[in-house]
Amino acid sequence: MGDYVRQLPGHSADLARPTGTAQRLHLDLPLLGLLLALAAFGLVVLYSASGQDMGAVIRQGRFFLVGFMVMIVAAQISLQRFQRWGPWFYLGGIGLLVAVDIAGVGAKGAQRWLSVGGFRFQPSELMKLVVPMTVAWYLADRTLPPRFKYIMACLAIIALPAALILVQPDLGTALLIAASGLFVVFMAGLGWRYIVGAAVLACASAWPVWMYGLKDYQKQRILTLLSPESDKLGAGWNIIQSKTAIGSGGWDGKGWMKGTQSQLDFLPESHTDFIIAVLAEEWGLRGVIMLAGLYLLLLLRGFWIGLHARSSYGRLMAGSLTLTFFVYIFVNMGMVAGLLPVVGVPLPLVSAGGTSVVSLLAGFGLLMAVSTEQRMVAR
Amino acid sequence: MPQHIALKDPHREARIYSARTITAIFIVLGLMTVILARYYALQITEYETYRTQSERNRVQLQPLPPKRGLIYDRNGVLLADNRPSHLLSVVVERTPDLEYTLEELRKLVPVSESDLENFYDKKARRRPYEPVPLRFRLTEAERAILAVNRHRLPGVTVDAQLLRHYPQGALFSHAVGYVGRINEREAFELDASDYRGTFHVGKVGVEKYYEDTLHGDVGYQNVETNAHGRVLRVLERYDPTPGADLTLHLDIALQRTAYEALGEQRGAVVAMDPKSGGVMALVSTPGFDTNLFVNGISSADYSALRDSPDVPLFNRAVQGQYPPGSTIKPLMALAGLESGLVTPEYTVPDPGWYRLPGDSRRYRDWILKIRGTGHAPQVDLEMAVEESCDVYFYDLARRLTIDGMYEYLHPFGLGERSGIDTTNERRGVLPSTRWKRDHMNQPWYPGETLSAGIGQGYMLATPVQLAVAATALATKGRHFSPRLVKSVGGEAVPAPELAPVEATDEHWQVVQAAMREVVHGKRGSARRIAKGIEYEMAGKTGTAQVIGIAQGEIYREEEVAERHRNHGLFIAFAPYDDPTIAVAVIVENGGGSSAAYPIARQVIDTWLLGEDGATVAATGEAG
């Protein structure tokens, strides 16, 4: 059920000739290059942030290896297959989420994991890709911009897994999944009146949500954001230390492995969520701009791929993946600098942590599948 | 109704998508700019602030508390020492679950409720990663238990510190005093920078009076630490100045003799060196174990001390104000001679009572109830002192008048603080017309002069004041402000000399000789201690009435409740020819001076003959 393909006179619609190894492997070179650069930079920063722990770097390296392999595999799969499989994965995912809510295991009062024969995994990670895939599948065949009833259907598709995850409880992941699904709808042309209406609704519900919806520790995080000094030794400690780390980096930074805040253990979570503070302290504003630059190039490439996608599905997926990637960047960099309340969002492809790396690279694999599809069209 | 069939229009969709992409790119760029602006603000605009803060985290100024000076007696016996003690602390930031950790610790070592209270109090005021003490003075067994279990209790540390220890316990409790933990008020008053890292301060006694000397000066080191407080490098160090050691005039042999001689009785003994003003013994009983106070006395222990009717915390030697009774008679005698109102030959008839002209009231002599008459038909000065005749001194007092008495007795130091180098000294009372008007807004009545003349009435003196008076009698007028401390850090500290008591040498001789008769004379009021004595002692007995006896009544010791019995006093100096010790003794509710003078005999024996000097059995009734 492909889109109607229009051809301009003078071009032949032949299948792309594989013009190189990269293209034969369906890999998007610029994307690959940027991802490798990011991974390398991340490992360098991680070495310092983990306290010169080579073991941690090797572990992260292995995760990258796995992630890149998953990415390559994903890139081989044709986009149409993804489109067809989406809904099935969705149903399976819902089932798994229900299982987690009933019989899940976890720590600190959160049930997020399923334990199968000694192997543990988080179904919610899966849904981060599957939900946008499903929404995109739903909208791809329908007239866009989506009409009201389509929008409602999409909301239902999004709300179900989000609710199941919220119950775990895992507010952060639920919001992220909802966002990735909503990005699809946005890129499909969701009417501005709906967007404005939703914004108004959000503002109106802010007070009741604050009073009744938020748990104490969540309220505390917001209060700490506004005034970290009020609890210097407790909740405010992290933010005060990370701001100190960032600020004391200055323009030049203190030098690789010479960041006193991180090396002397003043900065908690220095190799995971707060790793950008290490980067800022050691590499200075220079380093931060460099990282932001890499990310921006990656994002622009993602948008470019989306613009040149051949199918609706491809466009929608590319847009959602790119915007979701941006959300990670924005929230992490923002929270570490004290702009947003502290939530457990890692800095993509730099923070230590395997799940995030593998799932992000899987997403990039999908993105590459989109770009492959595009290349098959003569220009 | 025609079905509205929408056809997919790829171009339109692509256009919508492009438009949305542009929007998305703008949003991304916009938010990215916000983020970078924030980082700019932190890293460029506020760079200095954060740079300073990260330095402050990294470099810590650690205080090095000075070692507190030791205290010795005159022979080098250690009276106050510093001993290593181990304390159990918790670094709250490193304990994943504080309540659980505390529970587990309580299973391993005893932790009292007050320990916990102090812990939570300090926890609220700590710096990040600063260990909070939970328990002090861990025993070796407790340290072992903790060492074995440390691995499963992260954040728990055992540190060593120096704690004050008093090897002699109750024997020197009032003289030396004690240190205790710095409380809120003291924290406010002390110079905070000088007391960093020090948790104890002198509370009473020599420990408090010489706090500055004993404390020394705090040192500092600039260290690089990580967030766990672990010192990585010492960048700079200023050594602390240890406190100076003090050597006291006190002699443990004398202290012990006095303490044991007082036994279960409440009282005080002060022994001084008349030639230097050094205090060789300062005892107040009951004493108490000063070690209890060092680390915060338990409320149970403290209540026991505070609520005891014998008030062990009260330093009777320095704070106790008693009517001196007949012990002032030698001073009165000197006053009489110097004023010319009496001569050694002058006599007074003594029927056993005295009457003021124009007054019917009879002021009795104590001997009246025993003999039924006075001491002798005529009493001269020597006999009046030797036998402690009240009538003679009633007469002298009347003629001297109270203000005349004040003029002659004041130079001995009565009514003024002696200036002894310890805390809480009281000044006693030397009455005069002006005193009475200032303090009681009343005129002076002639009858009151008579009781003042025999050391009763409003007159009050502390044992220290009596000892100082005794030294003046011993040296013929030369006396010093008493000093407990002999040398500071090896350097002698002489006692400041007070204005001498002026009198002719002849008059001093007369008074001294009369005092010798008190002990060695056939009718001396303290003749019982002359038995077996190996030197010549001069002294004066005193009995202070606690309650008034009505006219015509007889004081019967057995019938009066113990706390209403008379106090027994005695002052003395020896050897007679060249005195090297002067003593003042008071035994509260002892019944009379017979409770006091045997103690003086024992103390002076120890001083002159050594610790194995002869003991004297105390017998006899009130006298």
PDB file of N, CA, C and O in Angstrom, chain A residues 6 140 142-143 145 186 189-190 233 237 241 243-244 246-248 250 254 260-261 264-266 280 285 306 312 315 319 330 333 337, chain B residues 6 8 11-13 16-18 20-21 25 31 35 38-39 42-44 47 50 53-54 57-58 126 128-129 225-228 232:
ATOM      1  N   ARG A   6       4.984   9.766  -7.765  1.00  0.00           N
ATOM      2  CA  ARG A   6       5.022  10.618  -8.948  1.00  0.00           C
ATOM      3  C   ARG A   6       6.440  10.698  -9.463  1.00  0.00           C
ATOM      4  O   ARG A   6       7.387  10.756  -8.674  1.00  0.00           O
ATOM      5  N   ALA A 140      -0.740   6.741   8.911  1.00  0.00           N
ATOM      6  CA  ALA A 140      -0.117   6.731   7.584  1.00  0.00           C
ATOM      7  C   ALA A 140      -1.139   6.510   6.467  1.00  0.00           C
ATOM      8  O   ALA A 140      -1.016   7.097   5.390  1.00  0.00           O
ATOM      9  N   ARG A 142      -4.289   7.202   6.624  1.00  0.00           N
ATOM     10  CA  ARG A 142      -5.447   8.076   6.679  1.00  0.00           C
ATOM     11  C   ARG A 142      -5.113   9.448   6.139  1.00  0.00           C
ATOM     12  O   ARG A 142      -3.954   9.826   6.031  1.00  0.00           O
ATOM     13  N   THR A 143      -6.163  10.167   5.791  1.00  0.00           N
ATOM     14  CA  THR A 143      -5.929  11.498   5.258  1.00  0.00           C
ATOM     15  C   THR A 143      -5.365  12.388   6.348  1.00  0.00           C
ATOM     16  O   THR A 143      -5.806  12.386   7.474  1.00  0.00           O
ATOM     17  N   PRO A 145      -4.251  16.429   7.143  1.00  0.00           N
ATOM     18  CA  PRO A 145      -4.131  16.381   8.596  1.00  0.00           C
ATOM     19  C   PRO A 145      -5.260  15.585   9.248  1.00  0.00           C
ATOM     20  O   PRO A 145      -6.372  15.552   8.709  1.00  0.00           O
ATOM     21  N   PHE A 186       1.596  15.468  15.913  1.00  0.00           N
ATOM     22  CA  PHE A 186       1.971  16.848  15.598  1.00  0.00           C
ATOM     23  C   PHE A 186       2.520  16.959  14.179  1.00  0.00           C
ATOM     24  O   PHE A 186       2.121  17.822  13.401  1.00  0.00           O
ATOM     25  N   GLY A 189       0.271  16.949  11.327  1.00  0.00           N
ATOM     26  CA  GLY A 189      -0.514  18.153  11.025  1.00  0.00           C
ATOM     27  C   GLY A 189      -1.641  18.406  11.985  1.00  0.00           C
ATOM     28  O   GLY A 189      -2.667  18.955  11.617  1.00  0.00           O
ATOM     29  N   LEU A 190      -1.449  18.003  13.223  1.00  0.00           N
ATOM     30  CA  LEU A 190      -2.479  18.250  14.234  1.00  0.00           C
ATOM     31  C   LEU A 190      -2.847  19.732  14.243  1.00  0.00           C
ATOM     32  O   LEU A 190      -1.986  20.586  14.324  1.00  0.00           O
ATOM     33  N   LEU A 233      21.545  20.258  52.377  1.00  0.00           N
ATOM     34  CA  LEU A 233      22.152  18.972  52.645  1.00  0.00           C
ATOM     35  C   LEU A 233      21.341  17.828  52.070  1.00  0.00           C
ATOM     36  O   LEU A 233      21.779  16.722  52.024  1.00  0.00           O
ATOM     37  N   TRP A 237      21.228  19.428  47.424  1.00  0.00           N
ATOM     38  CA  TRP A 237      22.658  19.142  47.297  1.00  0.00           C
ATOM     39  C   TRP A 237      23.056  18.895  45.851  1.00  0.00           C
ATOM     40  O   TRP A 237      24.008  19.481  45.352  1.00  0.00           O
ATOM     41  N   GLN A 241      25.553  21.281  43.748  1.00  0.00           N
ATOM     42  CA  GLN A 241      26.857  20.767  43.317  1.00  0.00           C
ATOM     43  C   GLN A 241      26.991  20.789  41.807  1.00  0.00           C
ATOM     44  O   GLN A 241      28.066  21.090  41.277  1.00  0.00           O
ATOM     45  N   LYS A 243      25.484  22.786  39.649  1.00  0.00           N
ATOM     46  CA  LYS A 243      25.659  24.176  39.183  1.00  0.00           C
ATOM     47  C   LYS A 243      27.074  24.654  39.466  1.00  0.00           C
ATOM     48  O   LYS A 243      27.692  25.346  38.652  1.00  0.00           O
ATOM     49  N   THR A 244      27.579  24.263  40.653  1.00  0.00           N
ATOM     50  CA  THR A 244      28.949  24.627  40.976  1.00  0.00           C
ATOM     51  C   THR A 244      29.912  24.014  39.980  1.00  0.00           C
ATOM     52  O   THR A 244      30.849  24.671  39.515  1.00  0.00           O
ATOM     53  N   ILE A 246      29.305  23.045  36.871  1.00  0.00           N
ATOM     54  CA  ILE A 246      29.158  23.676  35.566  1.00  0.00           C
ATOM     55  C   ILE A 246      29.793  25.060  35.590  1.00  0.00           C
ATOM     56  O   ILE A 246      30.662  25.388  34.773  1.00  0.00           O
ATOM     57  N   GLY A 247      29.364  25.861  36.556  1.00  0.00           N
ATOM     58  CA  GLY A 247      29.817  27.254  36.597  1.00  0.00           C
ATOM     59  C   GLY A 247      31.324  27.372  36.738  1.00  0.00           C
ATOM     60  O   GLY A 247      31.958  28.235  36.128  1.00  0.00           O
ATOM     61  N   SER A 248      31.904  26.490  37.557  1.00  0.00           N
ATOM     62  CA  SER A 248      33.340  26.639  37.801  1.00  0.00           C
ATOM     63  C   SER A 248      34.165  26.199  36.615  1.00  0.00           C
ATOM     64  O   SER A 248      35.377  26.352  36.604  1.00  0.00           O
ATOM     65  N   GLY A 250      33.831  27.485  33.609  1.00  0.00           N
ATOM     66  CA  GLY A 250      34.204  28.684  32.858  1.00  0.00           C
ATOM     67  C   GLY A 250      34.180  28.437  31.356  1.00  0.00           C
ATOM     68  O   GLY A 250      33.443  27.577  30.868  1.00  0.00           O
ATOM     69  N   LYS A 254      38.343  22.976  33.342  1.00  0.00           N
ATOM     70  CA  LYS A 254      39.504  22.759  34.215  1.00  0.00           C
ATOM     71  C   LYS A 254      40.475  21.749  33.630  1.00  0.00           C
ATOM     72  O   LYS A 254      41.541  21.528  34.164  1.00  0.00           O
ATOM     73  N   THR A 260      37.420  19.246  39.838  1.00  0.00           N
ATOM     74  CA  THR A 260      37.467  18.952  41.271  1.00  0.00           C
ATOM     75  C   THR A 260      36.117  18.500  41.798  1.00  0.00           C
ATOM     76  O   THR A 260      36.032  17.685  42.699  1.00  0.00           O
ATOM     77  N   GLN A 261      35.034  19.047  41.255  1.00  0.00           N
ATOM     78  CA  GLN A 261      33.734  18.651  41.771  1.00  0.00           C
ATOM     79  C   GLN A 261      33.485  17.169  41.527  1.00  0.00           C
ATOM     80  O   GLN A 261      32.970  16.469  42.377  1.00  0.00           O
ATOM     81  N   LEU A 264      36.471  14.783  43.180  1.00  0.00           N
ATOM     82  CA  LEU A 264      36.445  14.724  44.636  1.00  0.00           C
ATOM     83  C   LEU A 264      35.086  14.278  45.153  1.00  0.00           C
ATOM     84  O   LEU A 264      34.795  14.417  46.323  1.00  0.00           O
ATOM     85  N   ASP A 265      34.280  13.779  44.258  1.00  0.00           N
ATOM     86  CA  ASP A 265      33.016  13.155  44.664  1.00  0.00           C
ATOM     87  C   ASP A 265      31.966  14.115  45.166  1.00  0.00           C
ATOM     88  O   ASP A 265      31.058  13.712  45.881  1.00  0.00           O
ATOM     89  N   PHE A 266      32.085  15.387  44.850  1.00  0.00           N
ATOM     90  CA  PHE A 266      31.037  16.291  45.295  1.00  0.00           C
ATOM     91  C   PHE A 266      29.813  16.158  44.418  1.00  0.00           C
ATOM     92  O   PHE A 266      28.713  16.512  44.822  1.00  0.00           O
ATOM     93  N   ALA A 280      30.919  19.880  31.450  1.00  0.00           N
ATOM     94  CA  ALA A 280      30.976  21.339  31.551  1.00  0.00           C
ATOM     95  C   ALA A 280      32.129  21.781  32.429  1.00  0.00           C
ATOM     96  O   ALA A 280      32.793  22.771  32.160  1.00  0.00           O
ATOM     97  N   LEU A 285      32.596  25.883  28.693  1.00  0.00           N
ATOM     98  CA  LEU A 285      31.480  26.220  27.806  1.00  0.00           C
ATOM     99  C   LEU A 285      31.812  25.790  26.380  1.00  0.00           C
ATOM    100  O   LEU A 285      30.941  25.397  25.604  1.00  0.00           O
ATOM    101  N   GLY A 306      13.674  13.010   7.419  1.00  0.00           N
ATOM    102  CA  GLY A 306      12.218  13.062   7.413  1.00  0.00           C
ATOM    103  C   GLY A 306      11.665  13.807   6.208  1.00  0.00           C
ATOM    104  O   GLY A 306      10.691  13.389   5.584  1.00  0.00           O
ATOM    105  N   SER A 312       4.540   8.327   3.999  1.00  0.00           N
ATOM    106  CA  SER A 312       3.988   9.027   5.153  1.00  0.00           C
ATOM    107  C   SER A 312       4.524   8.423   6.438  1.00  0.00           C
ATOM    108  O   SER A 312       4.931   9.124   7.349  1.00  0.00           O
ATOM    109  N   ARG A 315       8.039   9.534   7.074  1.00  0.00           N
ATOM    110  CA  ARG A 315       8.107  10.915   7.535  1.00  0.00           C
ATOM    111  C   ARG A 315       7.747  11.018   9.013  1.00  0.00           C
ATOM    112  O   ARG A 315       8.435  11.644   9.806  1.00  0.00           O
ATOM    113  N   GLY A 319      10.214  12.155  12.052  1.00  0.00           N
ATOM    114  CA  GLY A 319       9.936  13.345  12.849  1.00  0.00           C
ATOM    115  C   GLY A 319       9.835  13.018  14.332  1.00  0.00           C
ATOM    116  O   GLY A 319      10.431  13.688  15.180  1.00  0.00           O
ATOM    117  N   PHE A 330      17.151  18.049  25.874  1.00  0.00           N
ATOM    118  CA  PHE A 330      16.695  19.275  26.514  1.00  0.00           C
ATOM    119  C   PHE A 330      16.453  19.054  28.006  1.00  0.00           C
ATOM    120  O   PHE A 330      16.881  19.838  28.853  1.00  0.00           O
ATOM    121  N   MET A 333      19.927  18.318  29.930  1.00  0.00           N
ATOM    122  CA  MET A 333      20.778  19.498  30.070  1.00  0.00           C
ATOM    123  C   MET A 333      20.096  20.559  30.925  1.00  0.00           C
ATOM    124  O   MET A 333      20.756  21.271  31.679  1.00  0.00           O
ATOM    125  N   ALA A 337      21.342  21.873  34.882  1.00  0.00           N
ATOM    126  CA  ALA A 337      21.680  23.280  35.077  1.00  0.00           C
ATOM    127  C   ALA A 337      20.668  24.005  35.947  1.00  0.00           C
ATOM    128  O   ALA A 337      20.753  25.206  36.121  1.00  0.00           O
TER     129      ALA A 337
ATOM    130  N   ALA B   6     -12.138  11.203   1.648  1.00  0.00           N
ATOM    131  CA  ALA B   6     -10.936  12.028   1.528  1.00  0.00           C
ATOM    132  C   ALA B   6      -9.867  11.241   0.816  1.00  0.00           C
ATOM    133  O   ALA B   6      -9.617  10.083   1.138  1.00  0.00           O
ATOM    134  N   LYS B   8      -5.995  10.705  -0.141  1.00  0.00           N
ATOM    135  CA  LYS B   8      -4.678  11.095   0.337  1.00  0.00           C
ATOM    136  C   LYS B   8      -3.998  11.933  -0.724  1.00  0.00           C
ATOM    137  O   LYS B   8      -3.936  11.567  -1.882  1.00  0.00           O
ATOM    138  N   HIS B  11       1.198  15.327  -1.903  1.00  0.00           N
ATOM    139  CA  HIS B  11       1.866  16.628  -1.929  1.00  0.00           C
ATOM    140  C   HIS B  11       1.475  17.475  -0.734  1.00  0.00           C
ATOM    141  O   HIS B  11       2.294  18.102  -0.087  1.00  0.00           O
ATOM    142  N   ARG B  12       0.153  17.445  -0.514  1.00  0.00           N
ATOM    143  CA  ARG B  12      -0.328  18.249   0.615  1.00  0.00           C
ATOM    144  C   ARG B  12       0.294  17.759   1.907  1.00  0.00           C
ATOM    145  O   ARG B  12       0.728  18.530   2.738  1.00  0.00           O
ATOM    146  N   GLU B  13       0.326  16.439   2.010  1.00  0.00           N
ATOM    147  CA  GLU B  13       0.900  15.880   3.233  1.00  0.00           C
ATOM    148  C   GLU B  13       2.364  16.259   3.368  1.00  0.00           C
ATOM    149  O   GLU B  13       2.820  16.603   4.459  1.00  0.00           O
ATOM    150  N   ILE B  16       2.488  19.814   4.455  1.00  0.00           N
ATOM    151  CA  ILE B  16       2.193  19.939   5.885  1.00  0.00           C
ATOM    152  C   ILE B  16       3.399  19.491   6.696  1.00  0.00           C
ATOM    153  O   ILE B  16       3.822  20.159   7.647  1.00  0.00           O
ATOM    154  N   TYR B  17       3.912  18.366   6.254  1.00  0.00           N
ATOM    155  CA  TYR B  17       5.042  17.827   7.004  1.00  0.00           C
ATOM    156  C   TYR B  17       6.220  18.793   6.995  1.00  0.00           C
ATOM    157  O   TYR B  17       6.863  19.005   8.026  1.00  0.00           O
ATOM    158  N   SER B  18       6.487  19.359   5.829  1.00  0.00           N
ATOM    159  CA  SER B  18       7.606  20.308   5.758  1.00  0.00           C
ATOM    160  C   SER B  18       7.363  21.487   6.679  1.00  0.00           C
ATOM    161  O   SER B  18       8.273  21.938   7.381  1.00  0.00           O
ATOM    162  N   ARG B  20       5.574  21.574   9.313  1.00  0.00           N
ATOM    163  CA  ARG B  20       5.766  21.138  10.692  1.00  0.00           C
ATOM    164  C   ARG B  20       7.235  20.971  11.021  1.00  0.00           C
ATOM    165  O   ARG B  20       7.680  21.262  12.135  1.00  0.00           O
ATOM    166  N   THR B  21       7.985  20.459  10.051  1.00  0.00           N
ATOM    167  CA  THR B  21       9.419  20.285  10.301  1.00  0.00           C
ATOM    168  C   THR B  21      10.079  21.626  10.567  1.00  0.00           C
ATOM    169  O   THR B  21      10.903  21.763  11.476  1.00  0.00           O
ATOM    170  N   ILE B  25      12.008  22.608  13.804  1.00  0.00           N
ATOM    171  CA  ILE B  25      13.405  23.062  13.842  1.00  0.00           C
ATOM    172  C   ILE B  25      13.518  24.367  14.614  1.00  0.00           C
ATOM    173  O   ILE B  25      14.434  24.542  15.439  1.00  0.00           O
ATOM    174  N   LEU B  31      14.768  26.329  21.900  1.00  0.00           N
ATOM    175  CA  LEU B  31      15.013  25.733  23.215  1.00  0.00           C
ATOM    176  C   LEU B  31      16.491  25.487  23.440  1.00  0.00           C
ATOM    177  O   LEU B  31      17.003  25.646  24.545  1.00  0.00           O
ATOM    178  N   ILE B  35      18.824  26.761  26.538  1.00  0.00           N
ATOM    179  CA  ILE B  35      19.751  25.914  27.298  1.00  0.00           C
ATOM    180  C   ILE B  35      21.149  26.514  27.276  1.00  0.00           C
ATOM    181  O   ILE B  35      21.796  26.669  28.324  1.00  0.00           O
ATOM    182  N   ARG B  38      21.523  29.462  29.403  1.00  0.00           N
ATOM    183  CA  ARG B  38      21.632  29.102  30.815  1.00  0.00           C
ATOM    184  C   ARG B  38      23.057  28.685  31.150  1.00  0.00           C
ATOM    185  O   ARG B  38      23.629  29.083  32.150  1.00  0.00           O
ATOM    186  N   TYR B  39      23.649  27.865  30.284  1.00  0.00           N
ATOM    187  CA  TYR B  39      25.013  27.439  30.558  1.00  0.00           C
ATOM    188  C   TYR B  39      25.967  28.620  30.496  1.00  0.00           C
ATOM    189  O   TYR B  39      26.922  28.715  31.257  1.00  0.00           O
ATOM    190  N   LEU B  42      25.737  30.426  33.738  1.00  0.00           N
ATOM    191  CA  LEU B  42      26.449  29.762  34.824  1.00  0.00           C
ATOM    192  C   LEU B  42      27.959  29.846  34.632  1.00  0.00           C
ATOM    193  O   LEU B  42      28.712  30.070  35.574  1.00  0.00           O
ATOM    194  N   GLN B  43      28.396  29.624  33.402  1.00  0.00           N
ATOM    195  CA  GLN B  43      29.830  29.452  33.189  1.00  0.00           C
ATOM    196  C   GLN B  43      30.582  30.737  32.907  1.00  0.00           C
ATOM    197  O   GLN B  43      31.799  30.779  33.052  1.00  0.00           O
ATOM    198  N   ILE B  44      29.877  31.745  32.443  1.00  0.00           N
ATOM    199  CA  ILE B  44      30.576  32.987  32.134  1.00  0.00           C
ATOM    200  C   ILE B  44      30.142  34.096  33.098  1.00  0.00           C
ATOM    201  O   ILE B  44      30.963  34.662  33.801  1.00  0.00           O
ATOM    202  N   TYR B  47      30.646  32.886  36.718  1.00  0.00           N
ATOM    203  CA  TYR B  47      31.829  32.036  36.841  1.00  0.00           C
ATOM    204  C   TYR B  47      32.513  32.208  38.196  1.00  0.00           C
ATOM    205  O   TYR B  47      32.824  31.234  38.880  1.00  0.00           O
ATOM    206  N   TYR B  50      30.839  30.451  41.199  1.00  0.00           N
ATOM    207  CA  TYR B  50      30.946  28.996  41.240  1.00  0.00           C
ATOM    208  C   TYR B  50      32.381  28.530  41.387  1.00  0.00           C
ATOM    209  O   TYR B  50      32.643  27.494  41.992  1.00  0.00           O
ATOM    210  N   GLN B  53      32.994  28.687  44.956  1.00  0.00           N
ATOM    211  CA  GLN B  53      32.288  27.612  45.654  1.00  0.00           C
ATOM    212  C   GLN B  53      32.997  26.277  45.477  1.00  0.00           C
ATOM    213  O   GLN B  53      33.108  25.494  46.408  1.00  0.00           O
ATOM    214  N   SER B  54      33.515  26.033  44.267  1.00  0.00           N
ATOM    215  CA  SER B  54      34.159  24.736  44.076  1.00  0.00           C
ATOM    216  C   SER B  54      35.478  24.694  44.841  1.00  0.00           C
ATOM    217  O   SER B  54      35.889  23.647  45.328  1.00  0.00           O
ATOM    218  N   ASN B  57      34.573  23.915  48.377  1.00  0.00           N
ATOM    219  CA  ASN B  57      34.300  22.494  48.584  1.00  0.00           C
ATOM    220  C   ASN B  57      35.593  21.728  48.723  1.00  0.00           C
ATOM    221  O   ASN B  57      35.744  20.848  49.535  1.00  0.00           O
ATOM    222  N   ARG B  58      36.532  22.105  47.874  1.00  0.00           N
ATOM    223  CA  ARG B  58      37.746  21.305  47.725  1.00  0.00           C
ATOM    224  C   ARG B  58      38.678  21.513  48.899  1.00  0.00           C
ATOM    225  O   ARG B  58      39.282  20.572  49.386  1.00  0.00           O
ATOM    226  N   ARG B 126      25.050  20.099  61.386  1.00  0.00           N
ATOM    227  CA  ARG B 126      26.337  19.654  60.855  1.00  0.00           C
ATOM    228  C   ARG B 126      26.588  20.223  59.457  1.00  0.00           C
ATOM    229  O   ARG B 126      25.681  20.689  58.777  1.00  0.00           O
ATOM    230  N   PRO B 128      27.927  19.252  55.501  1.00  0.00           N
ATOM    231  CA  PRO B 128      27.781  18.016  54.738  1.00  0.00           C
ATOM    232  C   PRO B 128      28.953  17.083  54.958  1.00  0.00           C
ATOM    233  O   PRO B 128      30.104  17.519  54.995  1.00  0.00           O
ATOM    234  N   TYR B 129      28.669  15.837  55.163  1.00  0.00           N
ATOM    235  CA  TYR B 129      29.673  14.786  55.324  1.00  0.00           C
ATOM    236  C   TYR B 129      30.460  14.913  56.620  1.00  0.00           C
ATOM    237  O   TYR B 129      31.459  14.227  56.792  1.00  0.00           O
ATOM    238  N   THR B 225      40.121  17.938  50.589  1.00  0.00           N
ATOM    239  CA  THR B 225      39.325  16.771  50.938  1.00  0.00           C
ATOM    240  C   THR B 225      38.381  16.449  49.797  1.00  0.00           C
ATOM    241  O   THR B 225      38.062  17.308  48.989  1.00  0.00           O
ATOM    242  N   ASN B 226      37.937  15.211  49.770  1.00  0.00           N
ATOM    243  CA  ASN B 226      36.859  14.895  48.841  1.00  0.00           C
ATOM    244  C   ASN B 226      35.534  15.035  49.581  1.00  0.00           C
ATOM    245  O   ASN B 226      35.505  15.424  50.747  1.00  0.00           O
ATOM    246  N   ALA B 227      34.465  14.713  48.882  1.00  0.00           N
ATOM    247  CA  ALA B 227      33.168  14.975  49.487  1.00  0.00           C
ATOM    248  C   ALA B 227      32.917  14.117  50.712  1.00  0.00           C
ATOM    249  O   ALA B 227      32.046  14.409  51.503  1.00  0.00           O
ATOM    250  N   HIS B 228      33.702  13.053  50.895  1.00  0.00           N
ATOM    251  CA  HIS B 228      33.466  12.206  52.054  1.00  0.00           C
ATOM    252  C   HIS B 228      34.238  12.703  53.249  1.00  0.00           C
ATOM    253  O   HIS B 228      34.279  12.057  54.280  1.00  0.00           O
ATOM    254  N   LEU B 232      42.926  14.333  51.560  1.00  0.00           N
ATOM    255  CA  LEU B 232      43.793  13.793  50.519  1.00  0.00           C
ATOM    256  C   LEU B 232      45.195  14.340  50.628  1.00  0.00           C
ATOM    257  O   LEU B 232      46.171  13.639  50.455  1.00  0.00           O
TER     258      LEU B 232
END
